[in-house]
Amino acid sequence: MAKSNCLSNAIMLCNLQFSKDGLGVCLSDVRLNNITTINGAFKDQQTTKNINGNNVRGWFSVDYTLEQLGQLYLVQNVYTRSEAFDNTQPIPTPDTIYDLFYSQHNISAAKYITEYLQKLISNVYYISSPEIGFLKTMDRKVDHNTTKLVFMVLEPNAVEPTTNQTYGSILKNLTAIKSFASGIVVPKSYIIPVNNKTRYLEPATTLVTDAHNAGLQVYASGFANDIYSSYSYNFEPEAEYLTFIDNSQFAVDGFITDFPTTATEAIDRPLIITHNGASGVYAGCTDLAYQQAVDDGADIIDCTVQMSKEGVAFCLESPDLIGKTTAATVFMSKATSVPEIQKERGIFSFDLTWTEIQSLKPQISSPFDKSNPPIIRNPEAKNKGKFVTLDGFLEFAKTKAVSGVLININNAAYLASKKGLGVVDAVTKALSNATFDKQSTQQVMIQSDDSSVLSKFQDVPAYKKVLHIRKEVSAAPREVVEEIKKYASAVTVTRTSVISTTESFTTNATNILRDLHSANISVYISALRNEYLSIAFDYLADPLIEVATFAQGVGVDGITTEFPATASKYFRSKCSDDVEKQDFRILPVVPGELLDVTDLKTRPNIIYHPALTVADIVRPPLPPVTPVSQSAPGSSGLVAPAPQGGVPTNVANIGLTLAAIMLFCLLSMGH
């Protein structure tokens, strides 16, 4: 159990089991199935035993001597976690368990623990058990100044063997529990339930307050960073922990967790740069995503500029509206192939009028919504929010007084030569109209993967130019660095270009950061996400450890993230303040260190990325722009303006109706 005071006091938990000769070992279950290599060592030796009134079949520790158990190794029993550490660690030996079961096998858990504690030197011991009879026995044997007895509560309908009452009913008499225990361990759902249908949090119960009033400490169990919990936490483990200790109603006294590293480090931090606003919470580049990003403490909010058919500049991650909007339900007839932009067919913003785009709804997306099982983001807000024009985005940034804005420009050459759209001109005009070219209060970053685009902004020294390197690289030779300096003072690279990974393990830190920093070029990484599938195993499924590694470990200058709240919480945390001399601090991982202790038979091949070349940097000059024939409506607010002229607003509904009729006809024909 780990104390909630920023986890400054970590307590190691041993689930005590016993061998045939009455010696203790630490295992997560009384059965050896799925947690050890017992099947290979003692095949066909399963037995059936009665545990708390239930017949259970498997291999049991009480059937084997400690010497026999010493032949076994631990294996991972959570199947979503890596098997790379299987067969590398022997069964450890001891602190707590089911006394009733072991007494049937002539083993006294109480006697063993009492004798064992006499050999240890520590300030405080915790003994927990789900059996009231065992705790009452220990209550007469231990020194209560140094030993705390904790009642472990199981699921509400499970039956406690001493009293034959359910744990749910036992919890109704907290005063009685106080007579034999100083605290309780309860599954976190007892404290803050999760709705089984929606997966959102329900109102907290009064259990913690009631227990504290009865003189009991409360420890919440069931925490693991890589186990699906609630949409309310937005895949951020730290948010879940804070919900239990940082609210106006109560604070638990500790956690039982598979990932105890939950404190954070406050350092001279890099910039927090959004990736389409807080796109992990709301549909990217919407008014809600930007407002959430500001509320979450982002330094720089970003707008990737797209163009409508008549030249309205607005914010959206991609010119392809499929996936980011509801365009697929209305405008599939306008799907085309544009190999200059992407391999897949798409419905592109430059083929739709601004009025048509406004008839759509934004759509929250996740890079893992097709994983097995799928991981989707905040379904309650799937289509919430409104599209934002570039003018509206800049006005919003000024009124909110964020540290700065990042304007991302892609596909400028294609738009100029094939669609007659001058995205560079649109950005230049919008920034000037918002007077960003005449102020120094808020930083303006112009980012592009095209050096010729960055060259167009060289006349405005107040703008910081950022070259976006999309390919995975590992180094930047001197001649490449000198070329970059002609166009940019900062570079955005993939996170795997700074710390290489292979098969979910970090392998090594590359030279790219050193090479660029030596020339005084800032380095930003893109893009961090909270979902554990996107996080290398080294980070223990905790996005805060990943932030710590890039910020403190390797020292990047900016972190681009879809969950700015996570980075913000890490940087402003008091738990890791060096001045406070905390006993526990989150530490960055050493790239490749975890891979070194895996079983060599499972060690993956390390992938080495190439170095940057000059050809990766330099692009041809931008082609001239064909004049746009239709003027674009403007906007002075964050939300896009209402449709004006052009296609009527009911066009989308007509298109959807026709599509539905066509689908019905096809189904009727047997297609």
XYZ file of C-alpha atoms in Angstrom:
671
model
C 0.000 0.000 0.000
C 1.369 3.390 -0.989
C 0.580 6.444 1.110
C -1.242 9.278 -0.648
C 1.156 11.996 0.502
C 2.607 12.277 -3.000
C 3.639 8.642 -2.546
C 6.573 9.791 -0.444
C 6.187 6.610 1.631
C 6.004 3.541 -0.578
C 5.090 0.270 1.130
C 5.880 -3.061 -0.501
C 2.918 -5.441 -0.556
C 3.389 -9.213 -0.283
C 0.403 -11.519 -0.726
C 1.621 -14.275 1.580
C 1.127 -17.888 0.548
C 2.573 -20.995 2.236
C 4.475 -24.018 1.058
C 3.850 -27.614 2.126
C 6.540 -27.289 4.796
C 4.956 -24.130 6.241
C 7.286 -21.507 4.782
C 6.086 -18.258 3.228
C 6.296 -17.029 -0.361
C 4.895 -13.924 -2.071
C 2.406 -14.738 -4.824
C -0.725 -12.980 -6.050
C -2.934 -16.078 -5.688
C -3.176 -19.223 -3.578
C -3.125 -21.104 -6.884
C 0.035 -21.275 -8.941
C -1.868 -21.367 -12.243
C -1.010 -18.613 -14.720
C 1.428 -16.898 -12.351
C 4.291 -19.419 -12.343
C 5.843 -22.087 -14.555
C 4.155 -24.835 -12.492
C 2.509 -26.459 -15.507
C 5.834 -27.241 -17.106
C 7.515 -28.417 -13.916
C 4.703 -30.498 -12.375
C 2.386 -31.330 -15.243
C -0.814 -33.300 -14.543
C -0.596 -32.701 -10.784
C -3.643 -30.463 -10.407
C -5.901 -30.986 -7.403
C -9.278 -29.681 -6.228
C -9.565 -27.903 -2.884
C -12.374 -26.179 -1.024
C -11.693 -22.486 -0.455
C -14.319 -20.470 1.393
C -17.023 -22.936 0.391
C -16.034 -23.138 -3.282
C -14.328 -26.061 -5.002
C -11.295 -24.701 -6.834
C -9.087 -26.718 -9.177
C -5.461 -25.992 -9.916
C -1.942 -26.224 -8.548
C -1.632 -24.995 -4.934
C 1.440 -23.818 -3.038
C 0.578 -26.044 -0.033
C 1.185 -29.154 -2.153
C 4.852 -28.330 -2.738
C 7.836 -27.748 -0.479
C 9.747 -24.498 -0.572
C 12.567 -26.339 -2.333
C 10.161 -27.449 -5.067
C 8.691 -23.966 -5.369
C 12.242 -22.697 -5.746
C 12.380 -24.497 -9.096
C 9.607 -22.279 -10.483
C 9.696 -18.857 -12.077
C 7.101 -16.111 -12.269
C 5.097 -15.391 -15.419
C 2.896 -12.425 -16.342
C -0.796 -13.155 -15.748
C -2.092 -9.912 -17.261
C -2.147 -10.850 -20.912
C -1.991 -7.294 -22.282
C 1.439 -6.875 -20.673
C 4.735 -7.996 -22.134
C 5.844 -11.613 -21.716
C 9.479 -10.574 -22.043
C 10.095 -10.963 -18.300
C 8.568 -14.436 -17.983
C 10.965 -17.051 -16.616
C 13.427 -14.427 -15.376
C 12.425 -14.027 -11.694
C 12.112 -16.761 -9.045
C 9.233 -16.822 -6.556
C 10.028 -14.228 -3.845
C 9.753 -14.894 -0.158
C 8.044 -12.566 2.327
C 3.615 -10.354 4.716
C -0.546 -11.500 4.497
C -3.487 -14.068 3.546
C -6.337 -16.499 4.004
C -5.704 -18.042 7.443
C -8.776 -20.326 7.334
C -7.556 -22.168 4.237
C -4.059 -22.695 5.597
C -5.278 -23.818 9.029
C -6.973 -26.713 7.233
C -3.488 -27.742 6.120
C -2.004 -27.433 9.626
C -0.211 -24.182 8.835
C -0.534 -21.198 11.195
C -0.300 -17.960 9.291
C -0.583 -16.016 12.550
C 2.380 -17.825 14.106
C 4.494 -17.445 10.977
C 3.826 -13.708 10.665
C 4.379 -13.058 14.380
C 7.763 -14.793 14.284
C 8.675 -13.191 10.988
C 7.946 -9.656 12.204
C 10.321 -10.138 15.124
C 13.161 -10.534 12.651
C 12.432 -7.324 10.748
C 13.541 -3.786 11.474
C 10.998 -1.195 10.362
C 8.917 1.640 11.777
C 5.469 0.393 10.757
C 4.105 -2.905 9.444
C 0.762 -3.479 7.743
C -1.027 -6.831 7.941
C -4.125 -7.155 5.795
C -6.594 -10.005 5.379
C -10.142 -10.569 4.145
C -10.787 -12.833 7.151
C -12.117 -11.234 10.334
C -11.165 -14.249 12.461
C -7.515 -14.014 11.421
C -7.354 -10.283 12.149
C -8.899 -10.798 15.596
C -6.239 -13.432 16.314
C -3.463 -11.095 15.201
C -5.009 -8.262 17.226
C -3.943 -10.121 20.397
C -0.434 -10.886 19.152
C 1.001 -7.684 17.657
C 2.325 -4.416 19.013
C -0.245 -1.870 17.864
C 2.343 0.923 18.043
C 4.258 -0.638 15.156
C 1.750 -2.922 13.424
C -1.438 -1.872 11.642
C -4.161 -4.426 10.959
C -6.167 -3.762 7.811
C -9.409 -5.463 6.783
C -9.360 -6.287 3.069
C -12.860 -5.950 1.620
C -13.719 -8.126 -1.367
C -16.601 -7.704 -3.830
C -19.951 -6.770 -2.231
C -21.606 -10.169 -2.757
C -18.595 -12.263 -1.729
C -18.976 -14.022 1.631
C -16.542 -13.452 4.514
C -15.776 -16.968 5.906
C -15.705 -16.133 9.637
C -19.105 -14.457 9.853
C -20.769 -15.862 6.699
C -21.879 -12.312 5.902
C -21.285 -10.554 2.605
C -18.591 -7.899 2.537
C -21.198 -5.369 1.412
C -23.225 -5.936 4.577
C -20.139 -5.938 6.833
C -19.212 -2.458 5.581
C -22.486 -1.126 6.947
C -21.075 -1.461 10.489
C -17.769 0.417 10.368
C -17.664 0.729 14.160
C -17.497 -3.074 14.435
C -14.603 -3.168 11.967
C -12.748 -0.610 14.091
C -12.757 -3.140 16.987
C -10.263 -5.394 15.170
C -8.663 -3.223 12.443
C -7.196 0.247 12.036
C -8.114 0.520 8.377
C -9.854 -1.008 5.389
C -8.761 -1.849 1.861
C -11.646 -1.500 -0.584
C -11.892 -1.798 -4.373
C -12.009 1.710 -5.818
C -15.567 1.153 -7.107
C -16.791 1.215 -3.481
C -15.615 4.829 -3.314
C -16.298 6.203 -6.795
C -18.514 3.896 -8.873
C -18.249 3.673 -12.658
C -21.432 3.353 -14.692
C -21.290 -0.077 -16.329
C -23.024 1.140 -19.491
C -21.482 4.539 -20.162
C -18.083 3.984 -18.446
C -18.297 7.468 -16.915
C -17.924 8.139 -13.194
C -20.945 8.290 -10.949
C -21.133 10.483 -7.808
C -18.790 9.404 -5.025
C -20.159 7.478 -2.062
C -19.730 8.582 1.548
C -17.627 5.534 2.462
C -14.330 7.384 2.972
C -15.927 10.112 5.100
C -17.913 7.574 7.114
C -14.837 5.408 7.694
C -12.743 8.382 8.777
C -15.490 9.391 11.191
C -15.318 5.863 12.624
C -11.545 6.164 13.086
C -10.585 3.922 10.151
C -8.041 4.643 7.459
C -9.102 3.860 3.883
C -6.893 2.375 1.177
C -8.254 2.112 -2.368
C -7.288 -0.916 -4.452
C -7.542 -1.956 -8.087
C -5.325 0.676 -9.698
C -3.364 -0.223 -12.828
C -2.372 2.175 -15.577
C -3.023 -0.286 -18.395
C -6.439 -1.508 -17.298
C -9.427 0.197 -18.905
C -11.143 2.385 -16.311
C -13.407 5.353 -17.112
C -13.746 7.885 -19.912
C -13.812 10.554 -17.222
C -10.035 10.166 -16.810
C -9.211 10.551 -20.533
C -6.702 7.667 -20.313
C -4.590 9.596 -17.796
C -3.691 7.456 -14.748
C -2.626 10.486 -12.728
C -6.097 11.969 -13.104
C -7.606 8.850 -11.553
C -5.300 8.960 -8.533
C -5.952 12.679 -8.019
C -9.700 12.108 -8.104
C -9.325 10.027 -4.951
C -7.127 12.476 -3.039
C -7.687 15.938 -4.521
C -11.363 16.770 -4.191
C -13.513 18.839 -1.865
C -15.138 15.820 -0.177
C -12.448 13.366 0.946
C -8.979 11.934 0.449
C -8.110 8.263 0.756
C -5.103 7.337 2.878
C -3.326 5.274 0.245
C -3.519 3.132 -2.875
C -2.796 -0.448 -3.828
C -1.475 -0.240 -7.363
C 0.476 -2.196 -9.942
C 2.240 1.041 -10.947
C 3.362 2.962 -7.830
C 5.193 5.651 -9.758
C 2.491 8.332 -9.808
C 4.202 11.387 -8.347
C 5.505 14.050 -10.674
C 8.584 16.210 -11.076
C 8.599 20.034 -11.249
C 11.453 21.267 -13.419
C 12.430 24.097 -15.719
C 10.065 22.716 -18.220
C 9.686 22.648 -21.991
C 6.708 24.198 -23.763
C 3.390 22.391 -23.793
C 2.205 22.542 -27.405
C -1.191 21.185 -28.337
C -1.872 18.792 -31.183
C -5.198 20.030 -32.595
C -6.055 21.499 -29.216
C -6.993 19.056 -26.464
C -7.930 16.513 -29.147
C -7.839 13.648 -26.665
C -10.905 15.112 -24.954
C -12.878 16.785 -27.778
C -12.877 16.621 -31.550
C -9.625 18.200 -32.704
C -9.458 21.848 -33.748
C -12.941 22.685 -32.442
C -13.866 25.530 -30.140
C -14.242 23.056 -27.268
C -10.849 21.462 -27.903
C -9.141 24.852 -27.813
C -10.986 26.008 -24.715
C -10.119 22.736 -22.976
C -6.464 23.170 -23.943
C -6.404 26.631 -22.368
C -8.136 25.341 -19.244
C -5.620 22.483 -19.063
C -2.620 24.812 -19.032
C -1.261 24.585 -22.577
C 1.385 27.152 -23.506
C 1.022 27.055 -27.286
C -2.239 26.212 -29.050
C -2.016 25.041 -32.653
C -4.012 25.424 -35.836
C -3.270 23.296 -38.886
C -4.694 25.427 -41.672
C -6.996 23.943 -44.319
C -8.757 25.732 -47.142
C -12.321 25.502 -48.390
C -13.131 25.555 -52.109
C -13.596 29.323 -52.133
C -10.610 30.045 -49.891
C -11.831 30.153 -46.304
C -8.915 29.277 -44.002
C -9.935 27.136 -41.041
C -8.373 24.758 -38.526
C -8.396 20.980 -39.011
C -5.699 18.341 -38.782
C -6.089 17.082 -42.341
C -7.662 18.325 -45.585
C -9.377 14.920 -45.725
C -12.661 15.360 -43.869
C -13.275 11.625 -43.438
C -12.741 10.574 -39.838
C -12.468 14.116 -38.491
C -16.009 15.108 -39.513
C -19.280 13.472 -40.561
C -18.494 14.083 -44.240
C -18.665 10.364 -45.087
C -22.392 10.348 -44.320
C -23.125 13.220 -46.706
C -20.490 13.799 -49.370
C -19.129 10.386 -50.392
C -19.929 11.291 -53.988
C -17.151 13.875 -53.742
C -14.486 11.387 -52.641
C -11.401 11.563 -54.854
C -7.804 10.374 -54.991
C -5.070 12.953 -54.383
C -1.771 11.025 -54.344
C 0.166 14.235 -53.670
C -1.480 14.332 -50.233
C -2.308 10.734 -49.244
C -2.640 7.195 -50.579
C -6.274 6.706 -49.610
C -9.263 8.302 -51.286
C -10.723 11.163 -49.322
C -13.302 13.927 -49.165
C -11.130 17.030 -49.246
C -11.930 20.426 -47.819
C -10.741 22.225 -50.967
C -13.488 20.481 -52.960
C -16.270 21.679 -50.620
C -17.577 25.177 -50.044
C -17.365 26.657 -46.611
C -21.140 26.412 -46.301
C -20.983 22.708 -47.074
C -18.253 22.200 -44.496
C -20.315 24.044 -41.906
C -23.200 21.689 -42.538
C -21.064 18.865 -41.115
C -20.344 17.988 -37.516
C -16.857 17.533 -36.078
C -16.000 14.006 -34.974
C -13.631 12.949 -32.222
C -11.169 10.335 -33.428
C -8.654 7.993 -31.851
C -5.632 6.308 -33.441
C -6.657 3.175 -31.525
C -10.358 2.953 -32.375
C -9.628 -0.035 -34.612
C -7.434 -1.864 -32.109
C -8.606 -5.083 -30.472
C -10.359 -4.228 -28.279
C -10.973 -0.732 -29.661
C -10.030 2.233 -27.492
C -12.242 5.204 -28.208
C -12.151 8.680 -26.776
C -14.831 10.460 -24.766
C -17.883 9.108 -26.641
C -20.171 11.531 -24.835
C -18.507 14.356 -26.783
C -18.129 12.480 -30.086
C -19.707 15.205 -32.244
C -19.609 18.173 -29.898
C -17.946 21.449 -30.777
C -17.853 23.772 -33.758
C -15.378 24.341 -36.556
C -13.041 27.291 -36.138
C -11.809 29.674 -38.810
C -8.201 30.830 -38.712
C -9.416 34.363 -37.934
C -11.529 33.033 -35.085
C -8.636 30.960 -33.752
C -6.314 33.967 -33.631
C -8.935 36.152 -31.969
C -9.528 33.455 -29.361
C -5.781 33.189 -28.677
C -5.553 36.933 -28.106
C -8.478 37.057 -25.689
C -7.241 34.059 -23.715
C -3.703 35.399 -23.514
C -2.001 32.055 -24.115
C 1.776 32.129 -24.423
C 1.560 31.728 -28.152
C 0.165 30.063 -31.242
C 1.552 27.562 -33.716
C 0.264 27.821 -37.275
C 0.913 24.641 -39.228
C 0.933 24.845 -43.044
C 0.904 21.742 -45.232
C 0.289 21.032 -48.939
C 0.929 24.637 -49.951
C 2.446 23.704 -53.334
C -0.470 21.473 -54.284
C -3.080 24.024 -53.217
C -1.354 26.776 -55.213
C -0.758 24.795 -58.408
C -3.859 22.559 -58.528
C -6.560 24.413 -56.615
C -5.631 28.044 -56.988
C -5.567 28.516 -53.239
C -2.862 30.568 -51.526
C -2.687 29.165 -48.002
C 0.506 31.117 -47.252
C -1.180 34.351 -48.291
C -4.233 33.496 -46.168
C -2.090 32.896 -43.083
C -0.042 36.045 -43.643
C -3.185 38.160 -43.965
C -4.899 36.624 -40.953
C -1.864 37.164 -38.705
C -1.557 40.756 -39.886
C -5.264 41.469 -39.386
C -4.970 40.138 -35.838
C -1.827 42.325 -35.359
C 0.316 39.332 -34.425
C 3.031 40.714 -36.722
C 3.160 43.889 -34.663
C 3.333 42.526 -31.109
C 5.841 40.578 -29.048
C 3.642 39.522 -26.142
C 2.547 36.221 -27.649
C 4.901 33.912 -29.538
C 3.957 33.090 -33.127
C 5.331 29.859 -34.553
C 5.017 29.031 -38.239
C 5.489 25.316 -38.799
C 5.751 23.445 -42.081
C 7.424 20.402 -43.583
C 8.204 22.577 -46.633
C 11.266 24.829 -46.459
C 9.837 27.042 -49.212
C 6.830 27.833 -47.010
C 9.067 28.888 -44.120
C 11.038 31.098 -46.511
C 7.879 33.126 -47.165
C 7.899 34.303 -43.530
C 11.530 35.328 -43.272
C 10.585 39.005 -43.471
C 8.849 38.845 -40.094
C 11.612 38.182 -37.548
C 9.094 38.011 -34.691
C 7.763 34.728 -36.083
C 9.603 31.604 -35.030
C 9.969 29.197 -37.923
C 9.653 25.492 -37.161
C 10.646 22.783 -39.641
C 8.520 19.648 -39.296
C 10.478 16.439 -39.963
C 7.912 13.670 -40.448
C 10.225 10.720 -41.100
C 11.981 8.893 -38.266
C 15.604 9.994 -38.053
C 18.466 9.561 -35.621
C 21.030 12.269 -36.334
C 21.639 15.567 -38.123
C 25.094 15.915 -39.732
C 26.727 19.321 -39.746
C 25.846 20.138 -43.374
C 22.187 19.329 -42.675
C 22.151 21.490 -39.550
C 23.553 24.409 -41.502
C 20.823 23.966 -44.106
C 18.096 23.905 -41.453
C 19.367 27.183 -39.985
C 18.633 28.917 -43.302
C 14.919 28.314 -42.813
C 14.159 27.592 -39.165
C 15.262 28.045 -35.568
C 13.319 25.031 -34.322
C 12.526 21.526 -35.492
C 9.635 19.196 -34.681
C 10.514 15.514 -34.874
C 8.765 12.289 -33.976
C 9.299 11.130 -30.402
C 10.896 7.925 -31.735
C 13.508 10.066 -33.478
C 14.716 11.167 -30.043
C 14.220 7.875 -28.196
C 14.142 4.847 -30.471
C 11.679 2.080 -29.694
C 11.100 -1.411 -30.988
C 8.258 -3.764 -30.088
C 7.104 -1.418 -27.289
C 10.535 -1.157 -25.621
C 12.832 1.851 -25.719
C 16.222 0.921 -27.110
C 18.424 4.009 -27.080
C 18.551 7.781 -27.138
C 19.649 9.037 -30.557
C 22.016 11.871 -31.450
C 19.409 14.138 -33.049
C 18.903 16.256 -29.948
C 22.622 16.768 -29.391
C 23.226 17.631 -33.051
C 20.478 20.256 -33.217
C 21.110 21.747 -29.774
C 24.771 22.230 -30.656
C 23.582 24.670 -33.333
C 21.101 26.378 -30.972
C 18.115 24.843 -32.758
C 15.143 24.058 -30.496
C 13.684 20.552 -30.654
C 10.020 19.722 -30.172
C 8.604 16.206 -30.186
C 5.266 15.093 -31.605
C 2.896 13.775 -30.546
C 2.266 12.314 -27.092
C -0.915 10.459 -26.233
C -2.206 9.022 -22.955
C -3.525 5.678 -24.187
C -1.232 2.948 -22.918
C -1.004 1.370 -26.389
C 0.971 4.410 -27.527
C 3.407 4.313 -24.605
C 6.587 2.234 -24.521
C 6.536 -0.481 -21.867
C 9.461 1.222 -20.087
C 7.087 3.992 -18.988
C 4.888 1.530 -17.049
C 1.783 2.597 -18.998
C 2.063 5.990 -17.264
C 2.129 9.004 -19.625
C 3.662 11.134 -16.865
C 6.798 8.990 -16.875
C 7.028 9.476 -20.633
C 6.706 13.245 -20.168
C 9.382 13.115 -17.469
C 11.730 11.156 -19.728
C 11.490 13.600 -22.613
C 11.496 16.687 -20.402
C 13.987 15.842 -17.685
C 15.725 12.796 -19.108
C 16.715 13.959 -22.587
C 15.755 17.644 -22.391
C 13.530 18.498 -25.342
C 12.364 22.105 -25.713
C 8.717 21.408 -26.393
C 6.217 18.580 -26.096
C 3.354 18.348 -28.545
C 0.488 16.469 -26.967
C -3.156 15.617 -27.477
C -3.655 15.680 -23.711
C -2.121 18.965 -22.498
C -3.577 18.467 -19.007
C -1.212 15.555 -18.446
C 1.944 17.507 -19.223
C 0.643 20.493 -17.273
C 0.008 18.398 -14.160
C 3.487 16.956 -14.349
C 5.208 20.305 -14.627
C 3.235 22.061 -11.879
C 3.311 19.172 -9.408
C 4.628 19.894 -5.909
C 5.286 16.254 -5.166
C 8.694 16.255 -6.830
C 9.969 19.699 -5.874
C 13.684 19.348 -5.118
C 13.399 22.038 -2.453
C 10.854 19.937 -0.575
C 13.283 16.987 -0.434
C 10.561 14.510 -1.225
C 11.301 10.895 -0.380
C 9.802 9.820 -3.704
C 10.285 11.509 -7.052
C 9.291 10.455 -10.502
C 12.402 9.718 -12.501
C 12.917 9.482 -16.252
C 13.652 6.081 -17.661
C 17.028 5.213 -19.120
C 16.361 4.230 -22.757
C 17.136 0.580 -23.322
C 17.656 -0.243 -19.651
C 14.482 -2.300 -19.323
C 15.209 -4.189 -22.526
C 18.575 -5.224 -21.107
C 16.960 -7.247 -18.311
C 14.522 -9.156 -20.497
C 14.968 -12.775 -21.485
C 17.538 -12.693 -24.296
C 15.523 -15.269 -26.252
C 12.731 -12.732 -26.650
C 14.904 -9.677 -27.214
C 13.684 -7.860 -30.341
C 15.953 -6.587 -33.062
C 16.880 -2.940 -32.608
C 15.811 -0.676 -35.468
C 18.241 2.108 -36.356
C 16.797 5.153 -38.090
C 18.779 6.981 -40.793
C 20.392 10.371 -40.382
C 18.803 13.475 -41.871
C 19.986 14.484 -45.322
C 19.865 17.812 -47.149
C 17.326 16.279 -49.529
C 15.023 15.795 -46.533
C 15.132 19.533 -45.887
C 15.126 21.491 -49.127
C 11.980 21.831 -51.260
C 11.485 23.590 -54.609
C 10.111 27.158 -54.571
C 6.351 27.454 -54.227
C 4.475 27.729 -57.558
C 2.376 30.833 -58.262
C -1.226 30.926 -57.075
C -4.142 31.197 -59.476
C -6.411 33.984 -58.219
C -9.340 32.752 -56.175
C -12.564 33.731 -57.908
C -14.826 33.731 -54.832
C -14.226 35.872 -51.786
C -14.140 34.137 -48.418
C -16.311 35.168 -45.509
C -14.422 36.208 -42.437
C -14.873 35.728 -38.730
C -13.892 37.680 -35.693
C -14.854 35.073 -33.092
C -13.684 31.604 -32.223
C -16.720 29.835 -33.678
C -17.084 29.798 -37.465
C -19.671 32.234 -38.898
C -23.150 31.121 -39.879
C -23.624 30.132 -43.547
C -23.985 33.087 -45.887
C -25.252 32.567 -49.426
C -24.018 29.780 -51.663
C -25.414 26.323 -51.074
C -28.493 26.280 -48.793
C -28.062 24.688 -45.391
C -30.537 21.931 -46.244
C -28.310 20.575 -49.016
C -26.616 18.255 -46.540
C -29.925 16.853 -45.378
C -31.065 16.269 -48.972
C -27.790 14.494 -49.735
C -28.149 12.301 -46.663
C -31.738 11.408 -47.622
C -30.691 10.459 -51.162
C -27.842 8.365 -49.784
C -30.252 6.546 -47.487
C -32.647 5.863 -50.393
C -29.803 4.493 -52.518
C -28.646 2.241 -49.693
C -32.199 0.917 -49.209
C -32.496 0.168 -52.914
C -29.203 -1.712 -52.960
C -30.238 -3.789 -49.951
C -33.557 -4.563 -51.637
C -31.692 -5.830 -54.705
C -29.699 -8.241 -52.560
C -26.351 -6.351 -52.599
